[in-house]
PDB file of C-alpha atoms in Angstrom:
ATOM      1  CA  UNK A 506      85.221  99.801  57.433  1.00 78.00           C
ATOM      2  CA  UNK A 507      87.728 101.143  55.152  1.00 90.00           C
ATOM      3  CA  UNK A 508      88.120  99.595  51.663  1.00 90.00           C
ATOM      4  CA  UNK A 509      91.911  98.769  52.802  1.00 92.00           C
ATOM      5  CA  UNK A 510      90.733  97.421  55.850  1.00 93.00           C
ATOM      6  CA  UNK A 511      88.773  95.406  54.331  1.00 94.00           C
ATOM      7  CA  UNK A 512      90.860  94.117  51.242  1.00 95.00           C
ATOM      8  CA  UNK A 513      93.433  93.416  54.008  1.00 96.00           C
ATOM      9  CA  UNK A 514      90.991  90.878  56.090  1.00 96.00           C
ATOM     10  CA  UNK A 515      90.169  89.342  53.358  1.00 95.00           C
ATOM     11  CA  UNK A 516      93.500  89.091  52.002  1.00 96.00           C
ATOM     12  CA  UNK A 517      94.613  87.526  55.461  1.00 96.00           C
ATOM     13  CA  UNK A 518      91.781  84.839  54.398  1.00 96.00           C
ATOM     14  CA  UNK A 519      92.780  83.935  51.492  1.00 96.00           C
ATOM     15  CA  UNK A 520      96.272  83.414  53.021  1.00 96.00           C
ATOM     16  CA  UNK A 521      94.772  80.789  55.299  1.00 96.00           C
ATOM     17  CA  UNK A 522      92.960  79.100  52.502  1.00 97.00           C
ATOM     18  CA  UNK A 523      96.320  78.767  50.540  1.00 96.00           C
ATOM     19  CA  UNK A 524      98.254  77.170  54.247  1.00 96.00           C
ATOM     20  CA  UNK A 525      95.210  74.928  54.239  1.00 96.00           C
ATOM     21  CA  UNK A 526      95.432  73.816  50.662  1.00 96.00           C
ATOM     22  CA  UNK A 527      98.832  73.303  51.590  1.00 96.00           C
ATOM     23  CA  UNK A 528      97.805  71.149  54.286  1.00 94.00           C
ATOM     24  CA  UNK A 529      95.056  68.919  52.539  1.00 94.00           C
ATOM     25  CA  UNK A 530      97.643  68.504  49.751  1.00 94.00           C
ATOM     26  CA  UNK A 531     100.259  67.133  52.107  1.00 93.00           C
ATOM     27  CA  UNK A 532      97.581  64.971  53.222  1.00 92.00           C
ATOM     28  CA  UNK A 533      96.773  63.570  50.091  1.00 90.00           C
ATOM     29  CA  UNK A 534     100.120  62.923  49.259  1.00 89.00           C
ATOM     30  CA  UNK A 535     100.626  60.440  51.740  1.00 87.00           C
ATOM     31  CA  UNK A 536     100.834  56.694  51.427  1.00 78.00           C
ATOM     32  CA  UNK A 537      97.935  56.157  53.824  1.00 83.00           C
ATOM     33  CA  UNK A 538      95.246  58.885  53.615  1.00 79.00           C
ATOM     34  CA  UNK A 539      93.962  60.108  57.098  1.00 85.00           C
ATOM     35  CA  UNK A 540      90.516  60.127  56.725  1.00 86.00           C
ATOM     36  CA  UNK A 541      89.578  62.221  59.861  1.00 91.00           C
ATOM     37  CA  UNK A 542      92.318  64.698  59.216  1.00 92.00           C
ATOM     38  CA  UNK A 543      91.009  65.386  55.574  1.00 91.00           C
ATOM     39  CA  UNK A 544      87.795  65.526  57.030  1.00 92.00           C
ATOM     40  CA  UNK A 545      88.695  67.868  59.192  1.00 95.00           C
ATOM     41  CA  UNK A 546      90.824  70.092  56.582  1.00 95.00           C
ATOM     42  CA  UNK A 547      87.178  69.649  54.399  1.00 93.00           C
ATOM     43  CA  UNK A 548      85.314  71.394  57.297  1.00 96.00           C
ATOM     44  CA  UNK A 549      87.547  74.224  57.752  1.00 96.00           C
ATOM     45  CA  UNK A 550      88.242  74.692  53.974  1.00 95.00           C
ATOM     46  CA  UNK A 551      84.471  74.876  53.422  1.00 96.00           C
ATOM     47  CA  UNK A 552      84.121  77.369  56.376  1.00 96.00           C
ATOM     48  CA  UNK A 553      86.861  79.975  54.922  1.00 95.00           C
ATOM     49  CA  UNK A 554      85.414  79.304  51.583  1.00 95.00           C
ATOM     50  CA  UNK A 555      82.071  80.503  53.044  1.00 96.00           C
ATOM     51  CA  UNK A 556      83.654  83.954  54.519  1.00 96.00           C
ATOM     52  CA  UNK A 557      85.723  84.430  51.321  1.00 95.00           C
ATOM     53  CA  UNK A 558      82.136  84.435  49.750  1.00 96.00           C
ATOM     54  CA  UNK A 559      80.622  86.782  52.471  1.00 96.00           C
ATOM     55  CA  UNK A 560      83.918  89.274  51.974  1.00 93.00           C
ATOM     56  CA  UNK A 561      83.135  89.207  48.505  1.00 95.00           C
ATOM     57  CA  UNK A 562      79.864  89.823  48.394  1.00 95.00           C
ATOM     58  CA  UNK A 563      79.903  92.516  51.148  1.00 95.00           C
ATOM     59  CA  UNK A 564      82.559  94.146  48.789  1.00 94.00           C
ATOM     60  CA  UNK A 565      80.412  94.056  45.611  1.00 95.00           C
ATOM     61  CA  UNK A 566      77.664  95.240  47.809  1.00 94.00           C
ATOM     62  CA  UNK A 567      79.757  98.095  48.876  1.00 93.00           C
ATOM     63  CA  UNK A 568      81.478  99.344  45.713  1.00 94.00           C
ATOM     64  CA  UNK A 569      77.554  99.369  44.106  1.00 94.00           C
ATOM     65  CA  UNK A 570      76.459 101.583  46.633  1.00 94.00           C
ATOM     66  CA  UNK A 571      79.435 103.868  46.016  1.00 92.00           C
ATOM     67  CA  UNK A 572      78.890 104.005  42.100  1.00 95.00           C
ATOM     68  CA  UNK A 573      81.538 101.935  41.220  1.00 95.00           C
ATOM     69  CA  UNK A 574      80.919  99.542  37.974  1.00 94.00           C
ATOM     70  CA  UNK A 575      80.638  95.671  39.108  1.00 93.00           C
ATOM     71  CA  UNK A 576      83.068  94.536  36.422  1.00 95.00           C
ATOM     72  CA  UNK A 577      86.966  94.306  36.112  1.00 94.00           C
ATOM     73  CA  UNK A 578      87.350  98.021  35.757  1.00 95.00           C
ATOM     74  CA  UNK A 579      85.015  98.973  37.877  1.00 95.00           C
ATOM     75  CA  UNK A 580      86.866  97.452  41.048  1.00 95.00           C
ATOM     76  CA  UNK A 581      90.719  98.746  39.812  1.00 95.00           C
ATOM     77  CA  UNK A 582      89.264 102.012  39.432  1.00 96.00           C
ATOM     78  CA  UNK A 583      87.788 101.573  43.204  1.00 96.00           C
ATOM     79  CA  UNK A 584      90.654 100.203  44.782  1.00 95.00           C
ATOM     80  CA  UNK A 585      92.877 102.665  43.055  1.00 96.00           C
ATOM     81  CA  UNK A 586      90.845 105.786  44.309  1.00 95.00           C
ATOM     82  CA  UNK A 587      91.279 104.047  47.537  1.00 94.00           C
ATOM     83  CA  UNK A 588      94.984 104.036  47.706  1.00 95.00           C
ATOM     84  CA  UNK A 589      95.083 100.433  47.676  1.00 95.00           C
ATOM     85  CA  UNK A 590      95.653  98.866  43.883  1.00 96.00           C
ATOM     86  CA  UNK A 591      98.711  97.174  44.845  1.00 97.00           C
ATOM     87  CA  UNK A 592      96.994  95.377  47.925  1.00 96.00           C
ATOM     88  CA  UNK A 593      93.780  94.369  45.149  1.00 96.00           C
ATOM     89  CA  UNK A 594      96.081  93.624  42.653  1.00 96.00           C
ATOM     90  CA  UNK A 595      97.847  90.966  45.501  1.00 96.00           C
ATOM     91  CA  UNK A 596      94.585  89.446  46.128  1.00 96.00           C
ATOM     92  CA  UNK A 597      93.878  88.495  42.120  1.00 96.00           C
ATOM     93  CA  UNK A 598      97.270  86.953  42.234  1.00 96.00           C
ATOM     94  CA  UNK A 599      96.496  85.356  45.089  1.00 95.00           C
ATOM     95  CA  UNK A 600      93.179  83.783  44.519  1.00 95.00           C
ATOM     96  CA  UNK A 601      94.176  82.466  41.138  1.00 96.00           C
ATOM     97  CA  UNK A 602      96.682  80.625  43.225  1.00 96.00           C
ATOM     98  CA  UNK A 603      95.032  79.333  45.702  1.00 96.00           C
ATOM     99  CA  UNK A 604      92.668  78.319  42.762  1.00 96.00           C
ATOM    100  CA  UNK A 605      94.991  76.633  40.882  1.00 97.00           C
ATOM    101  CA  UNK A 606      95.891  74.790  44.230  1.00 96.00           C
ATOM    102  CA  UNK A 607      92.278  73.762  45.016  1.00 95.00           C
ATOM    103  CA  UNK A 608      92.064  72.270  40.930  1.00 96.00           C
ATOM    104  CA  UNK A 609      95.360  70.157  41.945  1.00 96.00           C
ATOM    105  CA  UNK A 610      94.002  68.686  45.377  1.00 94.00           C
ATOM    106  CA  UNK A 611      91.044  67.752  43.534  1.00 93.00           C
ATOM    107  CA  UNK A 612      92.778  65.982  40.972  1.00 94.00           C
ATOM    108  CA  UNK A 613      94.352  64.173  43.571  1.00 91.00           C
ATOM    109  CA  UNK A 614      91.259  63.235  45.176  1.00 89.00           C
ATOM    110  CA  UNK A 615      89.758  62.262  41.800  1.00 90.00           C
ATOM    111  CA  UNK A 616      92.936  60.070  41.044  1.00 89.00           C
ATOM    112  CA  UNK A 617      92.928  58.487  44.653  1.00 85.00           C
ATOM    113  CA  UNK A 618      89.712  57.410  43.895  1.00 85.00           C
ATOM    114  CA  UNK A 619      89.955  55.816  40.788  1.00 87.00           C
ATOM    115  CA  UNK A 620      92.910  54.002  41.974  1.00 85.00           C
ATOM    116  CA  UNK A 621      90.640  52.781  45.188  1.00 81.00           C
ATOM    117  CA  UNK A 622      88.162  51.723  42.850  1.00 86.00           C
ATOM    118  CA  UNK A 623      91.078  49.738  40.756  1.00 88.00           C
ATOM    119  CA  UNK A 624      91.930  48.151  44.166  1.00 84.00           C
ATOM    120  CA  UNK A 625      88.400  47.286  45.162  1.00 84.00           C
ATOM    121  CA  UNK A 626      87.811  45.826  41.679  1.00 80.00           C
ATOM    122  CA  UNK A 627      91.081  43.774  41.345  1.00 82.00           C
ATOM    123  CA  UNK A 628      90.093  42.373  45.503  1.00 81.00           C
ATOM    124  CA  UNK A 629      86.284  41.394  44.291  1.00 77.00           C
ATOM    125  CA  UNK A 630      88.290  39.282  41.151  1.00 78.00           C
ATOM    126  CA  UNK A 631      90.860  38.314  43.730  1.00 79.00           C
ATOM    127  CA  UNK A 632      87.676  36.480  45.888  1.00 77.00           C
ATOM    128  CA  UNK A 633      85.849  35.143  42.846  1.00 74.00           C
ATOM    129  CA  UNK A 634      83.343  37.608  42.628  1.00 61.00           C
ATOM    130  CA  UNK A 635      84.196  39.889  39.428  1.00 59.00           C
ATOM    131  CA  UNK A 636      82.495  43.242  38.902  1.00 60.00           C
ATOM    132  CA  UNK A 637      81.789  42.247  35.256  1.00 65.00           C
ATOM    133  CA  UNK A 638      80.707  38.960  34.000  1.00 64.00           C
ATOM    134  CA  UNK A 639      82.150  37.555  30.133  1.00 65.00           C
ATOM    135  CA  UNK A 640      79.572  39.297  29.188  1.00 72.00           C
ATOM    136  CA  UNK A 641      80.849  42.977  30.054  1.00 67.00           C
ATOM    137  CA  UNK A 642      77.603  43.231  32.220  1.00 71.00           C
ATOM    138  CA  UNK A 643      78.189  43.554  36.000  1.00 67.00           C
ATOM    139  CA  UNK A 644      78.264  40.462  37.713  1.00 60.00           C
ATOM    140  CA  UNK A 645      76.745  39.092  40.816  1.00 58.00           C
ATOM    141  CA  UNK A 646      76.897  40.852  43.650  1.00 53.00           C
ATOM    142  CA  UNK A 647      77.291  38.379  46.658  1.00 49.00           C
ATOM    143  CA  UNK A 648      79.903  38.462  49.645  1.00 48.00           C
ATOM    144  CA  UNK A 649      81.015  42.560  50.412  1.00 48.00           C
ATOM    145  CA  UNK A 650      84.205  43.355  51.174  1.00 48.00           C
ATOM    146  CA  UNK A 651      84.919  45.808  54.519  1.00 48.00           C
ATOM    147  CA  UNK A 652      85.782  49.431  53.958  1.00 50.00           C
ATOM    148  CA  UNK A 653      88.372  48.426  56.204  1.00 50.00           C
ATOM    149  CA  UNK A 654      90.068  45.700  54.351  1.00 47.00           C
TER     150      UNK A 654
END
């Protein structure tokens, strides 16, 4: 397979990572998370992240066997003798995108979180049963609440 055959596929990858970002985000967003939904983005998120990796490492792989430095430079210079900088140069810009997008959605998970673990905290004092006794140690930890409370 052609370098530019190649840098295309896994350009069209990374274009479906960056929809599904897009996707989990708006799921994340919502008042009501949909757990199986967000599962299901997880699944197929981890499974392009997984052939991203195998693209990239068959590419490495490749460009070593051809001579071609494994740094920075190296790869321009490949891509360039290849006829195909602008299409290499798209996929930089593009994964630090869909990087930066993947740093967001898991600031949103992180802050979903804590704000479930407010909630949980502030239901447990609610009942009678605080997290943390006056003595800032946790406090007994009788009667559970439901996950689906």
């Amino acid at each position: 397979m052609s370098l530019n055959t190649h840098l295309q596929r896994q350009h069209d990858h990374l274009a479906s990572l960056g929809h599904l970002l897009s996707e989990e985000r708006a799921l994340l967003v919502e008042g009501s998370v949909d757990g199986p939904a967000l599962g299901a983005v997880a699944q197929r998120k981890a499974a392009l992240l997984e052939t991203l990796d195998t693209f990239e490492s068959r590419r490495r792989d490749a460009l070593r066997r051809l001579g071609y430095d494994n740094t920075p430079q190296g790869d321009e210079q490949a891509a360039r003798e290849a006829g195909c900088l602008p299409l290499w140069r798209a996929i930089q810009a593009h994964a630090r995108a869909v990087a930066a997008d993947n740093r967001i959605n898991g600031e949103l998970i992180e802050l979903r979180a804590a704000n479930n673990l407010r909630l949980l905290n502030a239901l447990r004092e609610q009942a009678g049963n605080p997290l943390y006794g006056p003595d800032g140690q946790p406090g007994p930890r009788g009667g559970r609440l439901s996950s689906s409370a």
